[in-house]
């Protein structure tokens, strides 16, 4: 039995002229206290949002007074596990001169003070840890999250990869509250829809498309004080969600295995390669 690896993304141009992307922008006269944000993040997707709210902090300190960053500690990496692989957002927080906190659990941990003042809003973007109720309930404005899908479709940790694998023709970004019971079940405060080119879309291309949209919907939500009660759910979607919703489950090695003899192999294999990169299979010899 031999393992084969497929590594080159497959792309093909698709005419999407009939689609008209639609973005939602809400305006509010709500007022809030200056925000002292605890930003919880990890990767490039969350870094884009952190940079955006940091720029807004510099532009309007009356809106955002301070930003602390929370990330998970680095993990041993390499064959000997002697190197520590740091979470990418750590270097960005240090670059921006923001207070940095590293935790792998909320157990036994209390929110930090910002210049002797309490954090009053938590923003979690691609963080990976569940923010517990005891933390959320002591924060004046609770928590916000940006998710790279039109929720409730594609709840879960791998929405971008799953969309590409399923050859979706449209998606979006969602600004929601942090739910105190489970991931991706908060109140939907704002959404933006946009078209996809399923045959030409790779993970990196979709990530680069989604990052600025997610950062913008977050900043717009802060500017419009969408986090201030009473919370108003955004139901004005231009894109109609399917009757059967998709769960964006975590990617596993099994997802990267090629099954040659399925009816849909001709389209499934390129889509998986575009979403996941290198694939593997087995053949009898």
XYZ file of C-alpha atoms in Angstrom:
285
model
C 0.000 0.000 0.000
C 1.439 3.383 -1.026
C 0.485 6.861 0.183
C 0.242 9.579 -2.448
C 0.238 13.307 -1.752
C -1.545 15.970 -3.786
C -0.297 19.455 -3.029
C -1.138 21.978 -5.745
C -4.373 23.983 -5.321
C -6.732 23.682 -8.278
C -8.481 26.846 -9.445
C -10.858 27.695 -12.228
C -12.513 31.014 -13.079
C -16.248 31.185 -12.425
C -18.553 33.907 -13.732
C -20.362 35.485 -10.810
C -21.690 38.572 -12.575
C -25.246 37.683 -11.619
C -24.449 38.010 -7.912
C -24.777 41.334 -6.111
C -22.999 41.439 -2.756
C -24.917 43.166 -0.022
C -23.409 44.626 3.123
C -25.321 45.685 6.198
C -24.409 48.808 8.087
C -26.344 49.844 11.141
C -26.455 53.283 12.719
C -27.247 54.012 16.347
C -27.610 56.913 18.718
C -26.727 54.722 21.713
C -24.039 55.912 24.087
C -21.524 53.959 26.135
C -18.762 54.471 28.619
C -15.263 54.505 27.099
C -14.407 50.899 26.284
C -11.709 49.019 28.155
C -11.442 45.947 25.968
C -9.946 42.548 26.665
C -9.206 41.173 23.191
C -8.880 37.375 23.075
C -7.261 36.024 19.912
C -4.671 33.786 18.324
C -4.130 33.743 14.556
C -4.076 35.921 11.420
C -7.866 36.182 11.373
C -7.924 37.653 14.871
C -4.837 39.798 14.219
C -6.713 41.701 11.493
C -9.475 42.564 13.967
C -6.991 43.538 16.681
C -5.180 45.909 14.338
C -8.508 47.425 13.279
C -9.728 48.172 16.798
C -6.262 49.432 17.768
C -6.433 51.896 14.870
C -9.910 52.934 16.051
C -8.538 53.357 19.595
C -5.921 55.768 18.252
C -8.525 57.587 16.148
C -11.214 57.815 18.836
C -9.969 57.247 22.399
C -13.358 58.384 23.697
C -14.818 55.222 22.175
C -11.976 52.798 22.987
C -9.954 53.858 26.011
C -7.697 50.812 26.321
C -7.030 47.343 24.902
C -5.530 44.383 26.736
C -4.728 41.195 24.799
C -5.274 37.649 26.039
C -3.771 34.681 24.181
C -2.842 31.099 24.931
C 0.766 30.247 25.896
C 3.202 28.937 23.310
C 3.464 25.178 22.792
C 6.544 22.944 22.393
C 7.203 22.217 18.713
C 9.719 20.418 16.519
C 11.016 16.861 16.714
C 12.645 17.317 20.092
C 9.860 19.595 21.382
C 12.559 21.985 22.584
C 11.316 24.956 20.593
C 8.313 26.981 21.716
C 5.852 27.943 18.996
C 4.218 31.176 20.078
C 0.694 32.205 19.168
C 1.025 34.733 16.273
C -1.039 37.436 17.971
C 1.488 37.662 20.814
C 4.090 39.373 18.627
C 1.478 41.800 17.288
C 0.339 42.751 20.794
C 3.962 43.430 21.727
C 4.489 45.405 18.515
C 1.480 47.598 19.326
C 2.595 48.037 22.936
C -0.551 46.474 24.381
C -0.709 44.745 27.794
C -0.440 40.992 27.180
C -1.810 38.108 29.229
C -1.236 34.405 28.513
C -3.626 31.766 29.811
C -4.567 28.237 28.775
C -7.602 28.176 31.051
C -9.902 30.627 32.804
C -9.918 28.453 35.929
C -8.607 30.422 38.893
C -8.104 33.564 36.790
C -9.752 36.944 37.173
C -9.928 39.763 34.672
C -6.983 42.168 34.718
C -7.365 45.844 35.540
C -6.622 48.467 32.913
C -5.042 51.457 34.650
C -6.891 50.406 37.823
C -10.191 50.330 35.925
C -12.214 47.214 35.177
C -12.473 45.656 31.730
C -15.969 46.460 30.426
C -16.050 44.557 27.093
C -14.571 41.237 25.985
C -13.903 40.667 22.285
C -13.039 37.095 21.288
C -11.967 36.383 17.708
C -10.662 32.928 16.754
C -9.583 32.421 20.365
C -10.272 28.740 20.945
C -11.178 28.923 24.636
C -14.738 29.250 25.898
C -15.238 32.401 27.970
C -17.140 31.196 31.058
C -20.290 32.814 32.480
C -18.516 33.979 35.649
C -16.251 36.152 33.492
C -18.984 37.463 31.200
C -21.366 38.420 33.992
C -18.894 40.792 35.680
C -18.241 42.701 32.436
C -20.490 45.712 31.874
C -21.108 45.083 28.173
C -20.538 41.335 28.069
C -18.682 39.912 25.083
C -18.552 40.107 21.296
C -17.324 37.650 18.690
C -16.725 37.833 14.948
C -17.380 34.582 13.081
C -16.457 34.007 9.398
C -19.841 32.709 8.238
C -23.473 33.717 8.086
C -24.546 32.252 11.396
C -26.286 30.067 12.320
C -24.881 28.307 9.232
C -21.342 26.935 9.635
C -21.133 27.097 13.391
C -17.878 25.543 14.524
C -14.083 25.901 14.375
C -13.474 25.384 10.624
C -16.071 27.359 8.620
C -13.743 28.537 5.844
C -12.409 25.079 5.035
C -15.863 23.507 5.165
C -17.329 26.155 2.842
C -14.668 25.498 0.231
C -15.070 21.728 0.557
C -18.818 22.080 -0.016
C -18.275 24.498 -2.941
C -20.470 27.230 -1.471
C -21.329 30.139 -3.763
C -21.903 32.712 -1.019
C -21.015 33.336 2.596
C -20.533 36.189 5.019
C -19.312 37.407 8.384
C -21.272 37.731 11.613
C -20.914 39.945 14.673
C -22.535 38.185 17.618
C -22.575 38.313 21.387
C -20.641 35.736 23.387
C -23.100 33.125 24.598
C -22.659 31.913 28.172
C -23.476 28.285 27.326
C -21.889 27.362 23.981
C -19.838 28.604 21.037
C -21.545 30.460 18.168
C -24.991 30.695 19.765
C -24.955 34.389 20.683
C -27.338 37.090 19.513
C -26.602 38.133 15.941
C -25.960 41.887 15.971
C -24.775 42.426 12.379
C -23.953 40.444 9.253
C -22.462 41.018 5.813
C -23.008 38.768 2.803
C -20.584 38.268 -0.091
C -20.282 35.883 -3.070
C -17.702 33.129 -3.438
C -16.083 31.615 -6.514
C -16.166 27.964 -5.445
C -13.928 26.561 -8.178
C -11.303 29.279 -7.762
C -11.361 29.652 -3.982
C -8.479 28.437 -1.829
C -8.259 28.671 1.940
C -5.675 31.461 1.843
C -7.656 33.430 -0.714
C -10.857 33.136 1.308
C -9.037 34.067 4.510
C -7.653 37.202 2.860
C -11.158 38.047 1.646
C -12.812 37.535 5.018
C -10.262 39.203 7.335
C -10.923 42.850 6.379
C -14.677 42.252 6.285
C -14.618 40.762 9.774
C -12.460 43.597 11.093
C -14.789 46.185 9.576
C -17.992 44.647 10.935
C -16.390 44.617 14.394
C -15.320 48.272 14.249
C -18.694 49.311 12.820
C -20.393 47.432 15.655
C -18.295 49.265 18.237
C -18.896 52.640 16.605
C -22.647 52.013 16.520
C -22.652 50.706 20.110
C -24.439 47.521 19.088
C -23.277 45.987 22.385
C -25.311 48.480 24.454
C -28.657 47.123 25.739
C -31.302 46.699 24.586
C -29.601 44.426 22.059
C -31.223 44.325 18.630
C -30.785 41.190 16.530
C -29.994 41.681 12.849
C -32.395 39.624 10.731
C -32.164 41.639 7.517
C -30.181 39.080 5.565
C -30.091 39.385 1.800
C -28.800 35.851 1.557
C -31.347 33.133 2.427
C -29.929 30.443 4.640
C -30.477 26.806 3.643
C -33.071 24.743 5.471
C -30.383 22.298 6.568
C -27.542 24.062 8.342
C -23.924 22.861 8.163
C -21.725 22.313 11.207
C -18.126 23.401 10.576
C -16.427 20.590 12.465
C -12.720 20.627 13.268
C -10.503 19.379 10.433
C -9.044 15.903 11.030
C -6.561 13.747 9.046
C -9.518 11.797 7.685
C -10.758 14.943 5.922
C -7.530 14.958 3.889
C -7.904 11.407 2.619
C -8.848 11.051 -1.067
C -11.582 8.577 -1.941
C -11.232 8.016 -5.678
C -14.299 5.917 -6.348
C -17.101 8.131 -5.037
C -19.558 9.597 -7.534
C -18.522 13.154 -6.711
C -14.738 12.553 -6.654
C -14.151 14.745 -9.716
C -15.360 17.831 -7.860
C -14.691 16.760 -4.265
C -10.959 16.230 -4.705
C -10.179 19.689 -6.158
C -12.385 21.320 -3.512
C -10.663 19.457 -0.678
C -7.262 20.338 -2.080
C -8.193 24.017 -2.314
C -9.481 23.949 1.260
C -6.890 21.776 2.994
C -3.743 21.824 0.860
C -1.869 18.519 0.753
C -4.081 15.451 0.577
C -3.236 11.772 0.933
C -4.556 8.479 -0.323
C -3.659 4.789 -0.432
C -3.305 2.402 -3.361
C -2.690 -1.333 -3.518
C 0.579 -2.375 -5.187
